[in-house]
mmCIF file of C-alpha atoms in Angstrom:
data_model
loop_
_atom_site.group_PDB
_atom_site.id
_atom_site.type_symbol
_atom_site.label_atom_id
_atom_site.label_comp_id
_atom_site.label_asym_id
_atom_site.label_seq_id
_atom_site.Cartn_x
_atom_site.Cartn_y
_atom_site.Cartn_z
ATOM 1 C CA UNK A 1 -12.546 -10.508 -8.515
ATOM 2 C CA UNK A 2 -9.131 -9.504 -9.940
ATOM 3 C CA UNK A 3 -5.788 -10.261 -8.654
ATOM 4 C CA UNK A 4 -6.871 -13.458 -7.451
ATOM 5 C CA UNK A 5 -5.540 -15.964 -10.492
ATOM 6 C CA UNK A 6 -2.397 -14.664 -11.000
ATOM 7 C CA UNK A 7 -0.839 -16.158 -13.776
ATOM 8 C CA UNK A 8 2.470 -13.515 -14.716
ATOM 9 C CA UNK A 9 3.400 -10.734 -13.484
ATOM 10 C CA UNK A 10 5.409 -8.053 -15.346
ATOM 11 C CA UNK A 11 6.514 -4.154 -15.333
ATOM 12 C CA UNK A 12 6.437 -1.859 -18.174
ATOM 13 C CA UNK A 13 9.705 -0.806 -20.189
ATOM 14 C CA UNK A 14 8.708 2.843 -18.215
ATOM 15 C CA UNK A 15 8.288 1.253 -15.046
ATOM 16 C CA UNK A 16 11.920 -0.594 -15.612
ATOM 17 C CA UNK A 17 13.845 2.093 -16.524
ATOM 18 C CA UNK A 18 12.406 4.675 -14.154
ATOM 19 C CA UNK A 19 11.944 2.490 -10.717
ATOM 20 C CA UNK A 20 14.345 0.062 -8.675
ATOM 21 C CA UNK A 21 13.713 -3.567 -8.653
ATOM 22 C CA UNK A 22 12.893 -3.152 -4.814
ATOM 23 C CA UNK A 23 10.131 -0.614 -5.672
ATOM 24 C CA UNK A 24 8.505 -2.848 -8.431
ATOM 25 C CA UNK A 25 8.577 -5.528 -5.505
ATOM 26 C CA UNK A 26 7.058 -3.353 -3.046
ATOM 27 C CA UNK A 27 3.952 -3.070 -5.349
ATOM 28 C CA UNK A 28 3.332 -7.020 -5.606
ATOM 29 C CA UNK A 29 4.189 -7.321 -1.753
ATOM 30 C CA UNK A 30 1.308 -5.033 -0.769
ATOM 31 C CA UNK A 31 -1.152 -6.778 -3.193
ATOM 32 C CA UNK A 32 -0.306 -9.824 -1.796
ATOM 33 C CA UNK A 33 0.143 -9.292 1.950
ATOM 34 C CA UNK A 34 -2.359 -6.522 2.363
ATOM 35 C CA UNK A 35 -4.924 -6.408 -0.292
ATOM 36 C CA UNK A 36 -5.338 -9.453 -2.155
ATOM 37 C CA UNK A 37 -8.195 -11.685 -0.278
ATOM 38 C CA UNK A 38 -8.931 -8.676 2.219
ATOM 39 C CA UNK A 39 -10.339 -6.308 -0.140
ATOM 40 C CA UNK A 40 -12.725 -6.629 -3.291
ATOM 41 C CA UNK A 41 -9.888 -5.707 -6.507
ATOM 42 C CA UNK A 42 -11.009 -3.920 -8.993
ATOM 43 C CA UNK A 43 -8.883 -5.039 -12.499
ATOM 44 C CA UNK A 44 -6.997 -1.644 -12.642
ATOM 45 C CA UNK A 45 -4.830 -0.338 -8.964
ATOM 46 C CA UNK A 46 -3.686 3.193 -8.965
ATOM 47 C CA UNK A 47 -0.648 3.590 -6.451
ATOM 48 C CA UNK A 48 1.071 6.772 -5.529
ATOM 49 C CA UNK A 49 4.452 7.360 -4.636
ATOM 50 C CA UNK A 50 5.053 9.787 -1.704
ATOM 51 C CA UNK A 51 8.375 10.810 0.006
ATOM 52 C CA UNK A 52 7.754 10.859 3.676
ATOM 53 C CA UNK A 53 10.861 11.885 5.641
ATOM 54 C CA UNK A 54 13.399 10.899 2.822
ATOM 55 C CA UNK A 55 11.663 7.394 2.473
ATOM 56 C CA UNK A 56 8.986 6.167 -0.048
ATOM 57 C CA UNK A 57 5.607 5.430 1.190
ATOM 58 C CA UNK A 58 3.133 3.494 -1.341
ATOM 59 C CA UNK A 59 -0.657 4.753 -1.214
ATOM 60 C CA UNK A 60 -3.515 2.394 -2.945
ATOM 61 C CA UNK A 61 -7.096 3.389 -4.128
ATOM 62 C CA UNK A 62 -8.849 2.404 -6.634
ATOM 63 C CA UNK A 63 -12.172 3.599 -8.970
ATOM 64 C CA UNK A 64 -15.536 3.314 -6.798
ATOM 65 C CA UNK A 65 -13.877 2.187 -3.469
ATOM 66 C CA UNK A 66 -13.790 4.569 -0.114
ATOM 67 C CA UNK A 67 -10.539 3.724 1.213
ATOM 68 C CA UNK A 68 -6.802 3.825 0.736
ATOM 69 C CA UNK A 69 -4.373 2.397 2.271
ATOM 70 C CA UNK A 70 -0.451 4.189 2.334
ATOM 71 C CA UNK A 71 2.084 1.650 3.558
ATOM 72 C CA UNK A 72 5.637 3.138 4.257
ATOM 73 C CA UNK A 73 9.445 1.190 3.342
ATOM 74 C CA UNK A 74 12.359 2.371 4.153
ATOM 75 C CA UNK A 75 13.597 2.397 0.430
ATOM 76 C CA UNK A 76 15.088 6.305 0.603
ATOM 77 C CA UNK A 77 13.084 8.254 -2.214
ATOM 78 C CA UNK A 78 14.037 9.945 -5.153
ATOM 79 C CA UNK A 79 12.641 13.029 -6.416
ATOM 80 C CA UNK A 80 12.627 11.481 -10.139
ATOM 81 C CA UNK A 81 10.298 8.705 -9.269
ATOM 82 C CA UNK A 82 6.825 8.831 -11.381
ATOM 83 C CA UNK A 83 4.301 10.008 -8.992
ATOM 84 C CA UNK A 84 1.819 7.318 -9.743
ATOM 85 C CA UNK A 85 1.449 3.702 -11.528
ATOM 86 C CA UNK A 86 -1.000 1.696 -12.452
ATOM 87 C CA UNK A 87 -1.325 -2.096 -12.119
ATOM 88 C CA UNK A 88 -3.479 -3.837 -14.411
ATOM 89 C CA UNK A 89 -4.622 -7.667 -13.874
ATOM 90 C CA UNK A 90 -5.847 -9.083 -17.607
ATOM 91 C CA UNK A 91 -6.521 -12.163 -16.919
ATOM 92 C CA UNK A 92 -4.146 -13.600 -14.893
ATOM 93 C CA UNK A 93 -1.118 -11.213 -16.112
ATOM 94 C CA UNK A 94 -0.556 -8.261 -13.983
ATOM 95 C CA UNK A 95 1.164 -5.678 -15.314
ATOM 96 C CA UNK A 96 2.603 -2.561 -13.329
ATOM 97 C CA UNK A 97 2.751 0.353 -15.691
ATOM 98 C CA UNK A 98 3.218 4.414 -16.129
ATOM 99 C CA UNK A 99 -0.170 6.485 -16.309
ATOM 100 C CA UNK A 100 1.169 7.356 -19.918
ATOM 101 C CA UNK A 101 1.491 3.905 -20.997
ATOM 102 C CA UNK A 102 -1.942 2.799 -19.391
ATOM 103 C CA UNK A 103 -3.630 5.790 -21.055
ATOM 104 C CA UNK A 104 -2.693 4.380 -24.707
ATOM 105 C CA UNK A 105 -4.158 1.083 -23.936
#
């Protein structure tokens, strides 16, 4: 099961220049306070981000699984946010990353 030997964790050069450090920390808080050891983890996460009343909301899903979860912050949104990410474990190192830099892997 992924995301269970966690051995780094990183963000893309995208992800670093177009998110806030308390974004990129939201992402690892919900793996690790909602997900991880509750749910079955596939190796690759796809998370949206979704303005709800001026504030960013997180939604999870991944490939093959029924159910997603959206978990609200009160980090205010911005419009030029990317829409969605994708967090990749490889063994250990999980990487948060645009859909255009996951789709050249």
């Amino acid at each position: 099961m992924a995301f269970t030997n966690t051995r780094g964790r990183y963000a893309s050069f995208g992800v670093m220049t177009s998110l806030p450090d308390d974004i990129i920390d939201s992402f690892w808080y919900v793996i690790d306070n909602y997900l991880k050891h509750v749910y079955p983890l596939n190796s690759v996460l796809k998370f949206e981000l979704i303005n709800r009343k001026g504030k960013t909301t997180l939604r999870f899903s991944q490939k093959d699984f029924p159910l997603e979860i959206a978990i609200d912050f009160l980090i205010p949104f911005d419009p030029y946010y990317p829409r969605q990410v994708r967090i990749v474990d490889n063994k250990g190192r999980e990487t948060i990353m645009l859909i255009d830099e996951y789709q050249l892997l």
